[in-house]
mmCIF file of C-alpha atoms in Angstrom:
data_model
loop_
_atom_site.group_PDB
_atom_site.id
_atom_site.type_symbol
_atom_site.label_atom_id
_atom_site.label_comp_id
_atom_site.label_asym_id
_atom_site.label_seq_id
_atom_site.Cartn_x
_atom_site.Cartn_y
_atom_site.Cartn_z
ATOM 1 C CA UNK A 10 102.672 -4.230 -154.444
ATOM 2 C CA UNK A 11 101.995 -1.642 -157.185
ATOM 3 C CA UNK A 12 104.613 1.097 -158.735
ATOM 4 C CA UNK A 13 103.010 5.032 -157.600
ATOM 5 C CA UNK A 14 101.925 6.492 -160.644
ATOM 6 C CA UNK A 15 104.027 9.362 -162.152
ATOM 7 C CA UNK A 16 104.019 12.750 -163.688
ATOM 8 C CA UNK A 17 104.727 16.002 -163.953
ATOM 9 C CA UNK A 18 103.957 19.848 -163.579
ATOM 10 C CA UNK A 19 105.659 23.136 -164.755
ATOM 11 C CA UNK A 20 108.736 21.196 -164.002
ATOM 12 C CA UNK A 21 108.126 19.342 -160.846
ATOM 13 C CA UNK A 22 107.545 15.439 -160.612
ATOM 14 C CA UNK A 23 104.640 14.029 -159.197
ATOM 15 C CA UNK A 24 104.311 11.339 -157.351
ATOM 16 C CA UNK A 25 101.029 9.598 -156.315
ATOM 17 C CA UNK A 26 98.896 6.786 -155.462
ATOM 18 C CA UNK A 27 98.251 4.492 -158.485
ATOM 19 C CA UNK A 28 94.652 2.629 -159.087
ATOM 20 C CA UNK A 29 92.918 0.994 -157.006
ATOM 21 C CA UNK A 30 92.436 4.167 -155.917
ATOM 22 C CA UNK A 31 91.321 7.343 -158.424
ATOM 23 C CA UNK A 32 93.311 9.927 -156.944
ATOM 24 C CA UNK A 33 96.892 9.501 -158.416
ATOM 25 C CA UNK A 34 95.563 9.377 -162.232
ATOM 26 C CA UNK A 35 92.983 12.069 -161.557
ATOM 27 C CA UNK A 36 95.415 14.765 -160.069
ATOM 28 C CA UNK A 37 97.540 14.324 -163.047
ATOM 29 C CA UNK A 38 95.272 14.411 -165.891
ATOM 30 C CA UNK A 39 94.185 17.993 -163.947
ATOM 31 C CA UNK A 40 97.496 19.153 -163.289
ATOM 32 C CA UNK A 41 98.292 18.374 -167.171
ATOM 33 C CA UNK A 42 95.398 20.578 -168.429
ATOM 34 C CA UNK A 43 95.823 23.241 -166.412
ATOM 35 C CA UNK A 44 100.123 23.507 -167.160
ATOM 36 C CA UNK A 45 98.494 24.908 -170.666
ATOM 37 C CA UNK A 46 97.220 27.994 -168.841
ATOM 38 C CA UNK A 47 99.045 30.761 -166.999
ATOM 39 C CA UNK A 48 97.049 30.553 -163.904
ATOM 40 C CA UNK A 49 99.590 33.123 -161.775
ATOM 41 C CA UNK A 50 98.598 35.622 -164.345
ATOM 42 C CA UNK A 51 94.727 35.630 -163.892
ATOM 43 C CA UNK A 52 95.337 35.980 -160.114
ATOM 44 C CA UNK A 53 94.354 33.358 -156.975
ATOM 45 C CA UNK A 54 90.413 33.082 -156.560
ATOM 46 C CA UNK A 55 89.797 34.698 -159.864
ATOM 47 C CA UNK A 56 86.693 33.563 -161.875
ATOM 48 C CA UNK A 57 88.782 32.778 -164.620
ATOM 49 C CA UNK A 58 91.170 30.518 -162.723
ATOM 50 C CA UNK A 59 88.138 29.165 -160.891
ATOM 51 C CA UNK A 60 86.848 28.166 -163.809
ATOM 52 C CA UNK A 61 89.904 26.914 -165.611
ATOM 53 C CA UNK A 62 89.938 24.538 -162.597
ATOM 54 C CA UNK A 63 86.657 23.588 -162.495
ATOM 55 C CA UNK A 64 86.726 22.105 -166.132
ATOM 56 C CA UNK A 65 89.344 20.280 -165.453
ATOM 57 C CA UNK A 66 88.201 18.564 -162.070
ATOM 58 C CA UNK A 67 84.771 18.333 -164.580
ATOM 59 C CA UNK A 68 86.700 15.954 -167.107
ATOM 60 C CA UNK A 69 89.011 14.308 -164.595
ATOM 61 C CA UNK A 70 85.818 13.439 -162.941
ATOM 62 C CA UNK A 71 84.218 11.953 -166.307
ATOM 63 C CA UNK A 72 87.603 9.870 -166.760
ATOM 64 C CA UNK A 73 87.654 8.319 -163.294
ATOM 65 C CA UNK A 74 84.138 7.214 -163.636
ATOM 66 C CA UNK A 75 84.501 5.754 -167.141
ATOM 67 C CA UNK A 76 87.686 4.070 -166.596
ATOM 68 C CA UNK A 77 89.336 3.382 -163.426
ATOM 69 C CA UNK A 78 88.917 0.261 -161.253
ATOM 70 C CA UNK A 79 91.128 -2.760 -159.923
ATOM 71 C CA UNK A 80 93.629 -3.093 -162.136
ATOM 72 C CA UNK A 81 93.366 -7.013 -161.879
ATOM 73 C CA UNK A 82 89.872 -6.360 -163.156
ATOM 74 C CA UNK A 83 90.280 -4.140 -165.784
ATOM 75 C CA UNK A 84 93.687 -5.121 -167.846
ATOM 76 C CA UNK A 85 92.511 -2.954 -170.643
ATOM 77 C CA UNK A 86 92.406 0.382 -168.488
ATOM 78 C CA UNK A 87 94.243 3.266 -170.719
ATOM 79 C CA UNK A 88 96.574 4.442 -167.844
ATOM 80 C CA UNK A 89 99.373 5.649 -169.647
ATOM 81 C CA UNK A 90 97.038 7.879 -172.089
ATOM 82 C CA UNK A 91 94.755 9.271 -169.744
ATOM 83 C CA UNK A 92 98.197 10.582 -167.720
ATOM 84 C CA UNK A 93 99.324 11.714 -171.054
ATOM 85 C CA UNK A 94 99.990 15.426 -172.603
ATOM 86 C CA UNK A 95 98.770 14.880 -175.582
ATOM 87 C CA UNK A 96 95.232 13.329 -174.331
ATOM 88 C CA UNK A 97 95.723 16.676 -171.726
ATOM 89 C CA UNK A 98 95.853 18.704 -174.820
ATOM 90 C CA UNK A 99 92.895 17.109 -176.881
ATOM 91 C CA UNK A 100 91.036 17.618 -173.101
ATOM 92 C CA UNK A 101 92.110 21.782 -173.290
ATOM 93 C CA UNK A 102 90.803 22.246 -176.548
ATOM 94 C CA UNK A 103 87.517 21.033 -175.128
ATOM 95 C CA UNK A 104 87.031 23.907 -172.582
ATOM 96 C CA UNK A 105 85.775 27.333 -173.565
ATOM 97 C CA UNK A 106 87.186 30.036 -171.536
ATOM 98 C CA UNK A 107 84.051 32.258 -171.524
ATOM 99 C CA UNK A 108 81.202 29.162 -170.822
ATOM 100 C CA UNK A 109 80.919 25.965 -168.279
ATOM 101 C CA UNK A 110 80.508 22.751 -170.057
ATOM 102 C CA UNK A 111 77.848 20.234 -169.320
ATOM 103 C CA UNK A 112 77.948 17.191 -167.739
ATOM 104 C CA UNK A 113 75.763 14.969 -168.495
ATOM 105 C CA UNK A 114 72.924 13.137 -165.715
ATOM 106 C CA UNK A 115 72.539 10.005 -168.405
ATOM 107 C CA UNK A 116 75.852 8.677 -168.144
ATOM 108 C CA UNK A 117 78.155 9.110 -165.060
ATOM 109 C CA UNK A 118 77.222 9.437 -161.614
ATOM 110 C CA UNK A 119 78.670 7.538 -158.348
ATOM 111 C CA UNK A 120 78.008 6.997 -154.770
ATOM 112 C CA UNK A 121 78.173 8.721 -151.587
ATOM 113 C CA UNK A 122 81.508 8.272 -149.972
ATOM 114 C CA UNK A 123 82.134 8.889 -146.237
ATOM 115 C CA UNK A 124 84.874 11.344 -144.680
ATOM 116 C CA UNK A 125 86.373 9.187 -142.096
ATOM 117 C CA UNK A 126 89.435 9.211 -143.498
ATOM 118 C CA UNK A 127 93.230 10.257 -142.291
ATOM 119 C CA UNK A 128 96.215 11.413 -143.546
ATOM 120 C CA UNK A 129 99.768 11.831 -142.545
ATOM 121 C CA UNK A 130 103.003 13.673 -144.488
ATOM 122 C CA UNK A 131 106.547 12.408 -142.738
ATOM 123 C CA UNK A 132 109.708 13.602 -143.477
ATOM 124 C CA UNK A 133 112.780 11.918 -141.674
ATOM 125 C CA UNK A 134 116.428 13.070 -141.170
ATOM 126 C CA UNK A 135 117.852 11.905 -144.276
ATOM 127 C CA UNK A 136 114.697 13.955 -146.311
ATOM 128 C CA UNK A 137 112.552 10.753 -147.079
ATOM 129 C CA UNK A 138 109.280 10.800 -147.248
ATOM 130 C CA UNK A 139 106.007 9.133 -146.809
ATOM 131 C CA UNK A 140 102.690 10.514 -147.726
ATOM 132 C CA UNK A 141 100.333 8.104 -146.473
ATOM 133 C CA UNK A 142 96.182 8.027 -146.532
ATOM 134 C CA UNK A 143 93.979 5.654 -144.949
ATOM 135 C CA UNK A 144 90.213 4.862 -144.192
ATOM 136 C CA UNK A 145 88.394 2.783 -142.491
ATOM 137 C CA UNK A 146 84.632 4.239 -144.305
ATOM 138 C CA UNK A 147 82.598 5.340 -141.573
ATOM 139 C CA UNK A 148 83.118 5.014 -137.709
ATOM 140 C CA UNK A 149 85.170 1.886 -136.920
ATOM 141 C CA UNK A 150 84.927 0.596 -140.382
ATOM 142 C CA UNK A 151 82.940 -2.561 -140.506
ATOM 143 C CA UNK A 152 83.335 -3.164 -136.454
ATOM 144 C CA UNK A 153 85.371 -6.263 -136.777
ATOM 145 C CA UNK A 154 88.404 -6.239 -134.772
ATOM 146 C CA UNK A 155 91.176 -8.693 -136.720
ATOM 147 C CA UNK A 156 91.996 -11.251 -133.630
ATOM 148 C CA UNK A 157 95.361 -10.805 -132.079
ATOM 149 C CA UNK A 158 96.472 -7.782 -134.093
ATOM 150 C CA UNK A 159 94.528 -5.285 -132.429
ATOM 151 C CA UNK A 160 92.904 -3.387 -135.486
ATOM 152 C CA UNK A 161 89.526 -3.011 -137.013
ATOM 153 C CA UNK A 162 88.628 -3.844 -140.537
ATOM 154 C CA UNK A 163 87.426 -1.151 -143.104
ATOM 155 C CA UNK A 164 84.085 -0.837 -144.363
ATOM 156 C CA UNK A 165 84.780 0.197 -147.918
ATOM 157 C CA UNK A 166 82.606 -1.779 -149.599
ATOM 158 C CA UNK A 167 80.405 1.404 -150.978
ATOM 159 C CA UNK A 168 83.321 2.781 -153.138
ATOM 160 C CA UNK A 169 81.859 -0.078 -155.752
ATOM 161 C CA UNK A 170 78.992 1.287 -158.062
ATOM 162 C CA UNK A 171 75.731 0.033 -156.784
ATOM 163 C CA UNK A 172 74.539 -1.824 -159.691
ATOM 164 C CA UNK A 173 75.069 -1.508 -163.912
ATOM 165 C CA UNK A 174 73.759 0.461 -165.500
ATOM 166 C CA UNK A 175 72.235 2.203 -162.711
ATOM 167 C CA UNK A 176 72.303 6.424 -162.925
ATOM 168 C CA UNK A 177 69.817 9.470 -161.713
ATOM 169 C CA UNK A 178 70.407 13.037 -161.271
ATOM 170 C CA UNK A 179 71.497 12.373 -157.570
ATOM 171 C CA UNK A 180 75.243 10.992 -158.348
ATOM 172 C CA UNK A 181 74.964 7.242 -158.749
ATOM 173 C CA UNK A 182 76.717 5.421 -161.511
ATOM 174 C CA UNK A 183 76.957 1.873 -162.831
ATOM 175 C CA UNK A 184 79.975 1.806 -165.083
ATOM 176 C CA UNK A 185 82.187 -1.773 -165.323
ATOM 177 C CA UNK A 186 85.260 -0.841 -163.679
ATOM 178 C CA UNK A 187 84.197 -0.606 -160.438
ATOM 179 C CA UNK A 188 81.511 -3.076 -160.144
ATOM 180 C CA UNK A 189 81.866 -5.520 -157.487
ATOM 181 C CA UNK A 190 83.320 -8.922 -157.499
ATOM 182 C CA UNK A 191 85.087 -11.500 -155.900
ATOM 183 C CA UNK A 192 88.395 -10.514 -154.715
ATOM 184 C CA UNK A 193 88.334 -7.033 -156.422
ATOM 185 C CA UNK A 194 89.131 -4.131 -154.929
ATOM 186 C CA UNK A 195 87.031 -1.160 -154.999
ATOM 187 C CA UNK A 196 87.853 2.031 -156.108
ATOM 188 C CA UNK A 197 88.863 4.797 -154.033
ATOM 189 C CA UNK A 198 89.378 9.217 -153.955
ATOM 190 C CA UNK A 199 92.865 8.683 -151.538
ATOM 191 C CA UNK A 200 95.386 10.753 -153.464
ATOM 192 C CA UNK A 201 98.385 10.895 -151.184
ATOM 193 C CA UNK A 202 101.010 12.464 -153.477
ATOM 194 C CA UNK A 203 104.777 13.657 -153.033
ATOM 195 C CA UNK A 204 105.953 16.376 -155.356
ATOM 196 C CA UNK A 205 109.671 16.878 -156.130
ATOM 197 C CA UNK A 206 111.938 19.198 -158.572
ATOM 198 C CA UNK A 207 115.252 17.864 -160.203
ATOM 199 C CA UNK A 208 114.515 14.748 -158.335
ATOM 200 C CA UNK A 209 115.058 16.110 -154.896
ATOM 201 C CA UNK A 210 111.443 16.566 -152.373
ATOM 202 C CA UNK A 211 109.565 19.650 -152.624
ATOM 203 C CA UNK A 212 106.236 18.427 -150.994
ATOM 204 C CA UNK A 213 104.242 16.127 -149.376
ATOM 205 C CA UNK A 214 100.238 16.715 -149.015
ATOM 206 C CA UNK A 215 97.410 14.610 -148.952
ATOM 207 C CA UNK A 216 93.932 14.706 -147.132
ATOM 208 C CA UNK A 217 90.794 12.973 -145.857
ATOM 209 C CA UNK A 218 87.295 13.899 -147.701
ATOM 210 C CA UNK A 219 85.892 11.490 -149.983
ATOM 211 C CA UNK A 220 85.920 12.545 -153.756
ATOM 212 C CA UNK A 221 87.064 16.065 -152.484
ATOM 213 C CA UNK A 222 90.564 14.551 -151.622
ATOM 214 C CA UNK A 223 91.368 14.912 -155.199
ATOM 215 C CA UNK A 224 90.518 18.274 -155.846
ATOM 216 C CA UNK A 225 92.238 19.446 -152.736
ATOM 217 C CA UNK A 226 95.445 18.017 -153.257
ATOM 218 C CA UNK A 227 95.115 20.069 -156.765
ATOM 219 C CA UNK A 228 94.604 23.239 -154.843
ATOM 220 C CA UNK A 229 97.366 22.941 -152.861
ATOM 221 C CA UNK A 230 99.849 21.813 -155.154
ATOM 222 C CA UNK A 231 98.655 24.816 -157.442
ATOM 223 C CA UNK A 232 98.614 26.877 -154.598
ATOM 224 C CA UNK A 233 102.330 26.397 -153.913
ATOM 225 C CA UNK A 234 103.750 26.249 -157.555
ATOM 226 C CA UNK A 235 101.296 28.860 -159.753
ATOM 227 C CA UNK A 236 100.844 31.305 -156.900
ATOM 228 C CA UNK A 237 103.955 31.181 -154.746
ATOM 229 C CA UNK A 238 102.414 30.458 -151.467
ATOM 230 C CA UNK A 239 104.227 29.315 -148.095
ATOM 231 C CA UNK A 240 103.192 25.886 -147.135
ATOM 232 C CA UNK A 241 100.564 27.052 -144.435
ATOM 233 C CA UNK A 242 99.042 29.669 -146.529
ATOM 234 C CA UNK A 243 98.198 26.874 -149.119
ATOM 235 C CA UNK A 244 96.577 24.660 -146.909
ATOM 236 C CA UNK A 245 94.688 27.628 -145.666
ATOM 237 C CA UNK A 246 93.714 28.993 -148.736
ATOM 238 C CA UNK A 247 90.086 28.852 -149.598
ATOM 239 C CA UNK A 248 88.497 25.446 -151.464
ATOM 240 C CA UNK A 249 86.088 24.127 -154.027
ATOM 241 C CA UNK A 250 84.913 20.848 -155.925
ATOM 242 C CA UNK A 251 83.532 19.841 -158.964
ATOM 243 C CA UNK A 252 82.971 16.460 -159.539
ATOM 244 C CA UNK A 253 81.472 15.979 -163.136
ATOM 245 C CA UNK A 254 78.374 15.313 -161.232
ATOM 246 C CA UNK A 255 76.607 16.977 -159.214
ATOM 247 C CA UNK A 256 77.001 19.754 -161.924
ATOM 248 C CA UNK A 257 77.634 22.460 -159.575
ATOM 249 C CA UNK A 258 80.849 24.104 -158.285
ATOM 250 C CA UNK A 259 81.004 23.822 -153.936
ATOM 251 C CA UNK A 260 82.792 26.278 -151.807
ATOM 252 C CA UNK A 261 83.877 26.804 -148.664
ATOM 253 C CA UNK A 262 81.665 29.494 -146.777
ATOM 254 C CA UNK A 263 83.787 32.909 -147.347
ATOM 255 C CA UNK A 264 85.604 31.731 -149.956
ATOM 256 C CA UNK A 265 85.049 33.074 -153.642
ATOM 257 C CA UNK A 266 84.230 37.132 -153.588
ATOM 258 C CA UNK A 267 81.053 37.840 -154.634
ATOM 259 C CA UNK A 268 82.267 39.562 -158.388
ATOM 260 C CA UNK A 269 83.533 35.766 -159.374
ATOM 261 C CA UNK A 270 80.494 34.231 -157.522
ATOM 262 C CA UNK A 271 78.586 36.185 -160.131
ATOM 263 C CA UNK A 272 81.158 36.148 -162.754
ATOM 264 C CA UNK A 273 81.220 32.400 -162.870
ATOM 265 C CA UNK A 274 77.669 32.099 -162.751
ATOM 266 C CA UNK A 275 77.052 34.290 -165.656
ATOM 267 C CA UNK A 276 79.589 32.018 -167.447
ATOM 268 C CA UNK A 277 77.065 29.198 -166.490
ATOM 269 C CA UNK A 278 78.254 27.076 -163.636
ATOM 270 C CA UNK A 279 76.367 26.385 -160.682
ATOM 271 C CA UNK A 280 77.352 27.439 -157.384
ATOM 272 C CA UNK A 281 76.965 26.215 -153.825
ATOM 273 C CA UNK A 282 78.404 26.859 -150.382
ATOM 274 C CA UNK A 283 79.543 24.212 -148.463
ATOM 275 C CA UNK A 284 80.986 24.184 -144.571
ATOM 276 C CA UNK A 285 84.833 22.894 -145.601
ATOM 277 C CA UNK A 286 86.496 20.856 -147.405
ATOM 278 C CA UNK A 287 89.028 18.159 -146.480
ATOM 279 C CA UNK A 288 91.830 18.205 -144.057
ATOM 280 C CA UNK A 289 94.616 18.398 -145.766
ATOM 281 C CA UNK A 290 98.283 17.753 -144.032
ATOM 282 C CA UNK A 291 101.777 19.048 -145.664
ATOM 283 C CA UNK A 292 105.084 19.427 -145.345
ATOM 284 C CA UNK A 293 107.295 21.668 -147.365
ATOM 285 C CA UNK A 294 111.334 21.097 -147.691
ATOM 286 C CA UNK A 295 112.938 24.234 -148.459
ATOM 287 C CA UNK A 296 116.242 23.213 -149.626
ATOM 288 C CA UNK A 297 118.316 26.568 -149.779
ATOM 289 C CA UNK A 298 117.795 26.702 -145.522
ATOM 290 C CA UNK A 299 117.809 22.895 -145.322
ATOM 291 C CA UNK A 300 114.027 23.651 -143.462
ATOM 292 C CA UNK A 301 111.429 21.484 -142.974
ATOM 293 C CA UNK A 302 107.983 23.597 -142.784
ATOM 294 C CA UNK A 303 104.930 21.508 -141.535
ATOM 295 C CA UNK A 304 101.332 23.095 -142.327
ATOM 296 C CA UNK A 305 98.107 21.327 -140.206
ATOM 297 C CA UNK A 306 94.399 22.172 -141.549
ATOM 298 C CA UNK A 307 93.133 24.805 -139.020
ATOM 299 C CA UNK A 308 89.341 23.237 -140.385
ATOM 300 C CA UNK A 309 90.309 20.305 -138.336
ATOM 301 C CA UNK A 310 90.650 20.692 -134.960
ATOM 302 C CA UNK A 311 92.714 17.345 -134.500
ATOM 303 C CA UNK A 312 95.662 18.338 -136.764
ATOM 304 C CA UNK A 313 98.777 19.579 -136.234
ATOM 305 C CA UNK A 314 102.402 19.495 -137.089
ATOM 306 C CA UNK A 315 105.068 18.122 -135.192
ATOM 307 C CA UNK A 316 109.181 18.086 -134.752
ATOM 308 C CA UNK A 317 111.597 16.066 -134.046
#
């Protein structure tokens, strides 16, 4: 049993899944750089906030790759100072407003993950809640049923880095954290997260998507504390993903105008459209009406939101 790792942003706590998996430490670090910028001001879907964004998904990215693993495996893993303000702040004074950074093919690159991944936001009666994500890698994991319990077995075992050492241009990487071994586990993108203010629930998000499940849960957490946004309208609100590597910003079809399209381009990112991204699921506790609002993803046509 592990403690969730902690945070927080503009005032809110954050609460999210700690290593193993990538997400938790990833969404914070991000969330910390970008509470040095007044995103509300530069406007939803601008370049500039598009950008801001992007460089911080770009060094998140970086960090997960050179760091995090199993924490049984890795005892010396800087946690605490990669969650930090201050290492936030040295991060921020690496970005230049008016040019992309580069990341770099020679040293970190990862795997292919799958998308066959699900997640669930409950709230109960009494206002506790569960934000829970889970995979089994592919379809029915690693087809082995476990006998008498009725459930199959992941197949998760391509979330390790192939081999050390081992990079290219097309996204692998071989860093020692998340090499296999014997009874380690491998690391993961699953980033369910619950977000409160003055200790009392605000949020609860998470989504399917491989190493877009990060960047997601970003855009909707941003999307409901920078720009105001009803639950619904912030899981419907446009995506995109940068990942350190690939070096190239991904959005959905439709979703960046083409002035920041060309705006961010001519600030030197590369750009590419993708189908969607993730699947995120939410629900929103408004505590002035005592209302629970409960957003599906409309790209998904298997979610939904439910009462009771």
């Amino acid at each position: 049993r592990r403690a969730p790792i902690q945070g927080t942003y503009r005032g809110h706590e954050i609460i999210s899944m700690p290593p193993s998996s990538t997400g938790g430490m990833a969404l914070l670090q991000m969330l910390n750089i970008l509470e040095g910028y007044d995103l509300a001001a530069s406007g939803f879907g601008s370049a500039e906030v598009v950008h801001l964004m992007t460089e911080a998904m770009r060094r998140a990215f970086a960090d997960r790759a050179r760091y995090v693993g199993d924490p049984d495996f890795n005892p010396a893993m800087p946690m605490a100072l990669l969650i930090s303000k201050s290492y936030a702040e040295q991060l921020r004074a690496t970005i230049r407003i008016d040019r992309a950074s580069a990341s770099s093919p020679t040293s970190f690159e990862w795997p292919a993950e799958g998308q066959e991944t699900t997640h669930v936001s409950v709230v109960d009666a009494d206002r506790q809640a569960v934000s829970l994500t889970y995979t089994l890698e592919q379809s029915y994991g690693s087809k082995i049923v476990v006998s008498g319990a009725g459930f199959l077995l992941n197949n998760e075992m391509g979330d390790f880095n192939a081999a050390p050492g081992l990079t290219d241009s097309a996204g692998l990487i071989g860093t020692e954290p998340n090499l296999a071994a014997p009874g380690k586990r491998m690391a993961s993108s699953m980033t369910p997260t619950i977000v409160t203010k003055d200790g009392k629930l605000l949020l609860v998000t998470g989504s399917p998507g491989g190493r877009t499940i990060i960047n997601t849960v970003l855009q909707t957490i941003v999307n409901v504390i920078d720009f105001e946004m009803n639950i619904q309208e912030a899981i419907d609100a446009p995506r995109f993903h940068h990942q350190w590597l690939p070096d190239q910003i991904s959005y959905e079809r439709d979703g960046l105008s083409p002035d920041t399209i060309a705006l961010l381009k001519s600030r030197g990112h590369p750009v590419n459209v993708r189908v969607r991204q993730g699947a995120a699921q939410a629900i929103r506790y408004d505590e002035a009406t005592d209302r629970l609002e409960g957003a599906p993803d409309r790209r998904n046509a298997g979610s939904t939101a439910l009462g009771y």
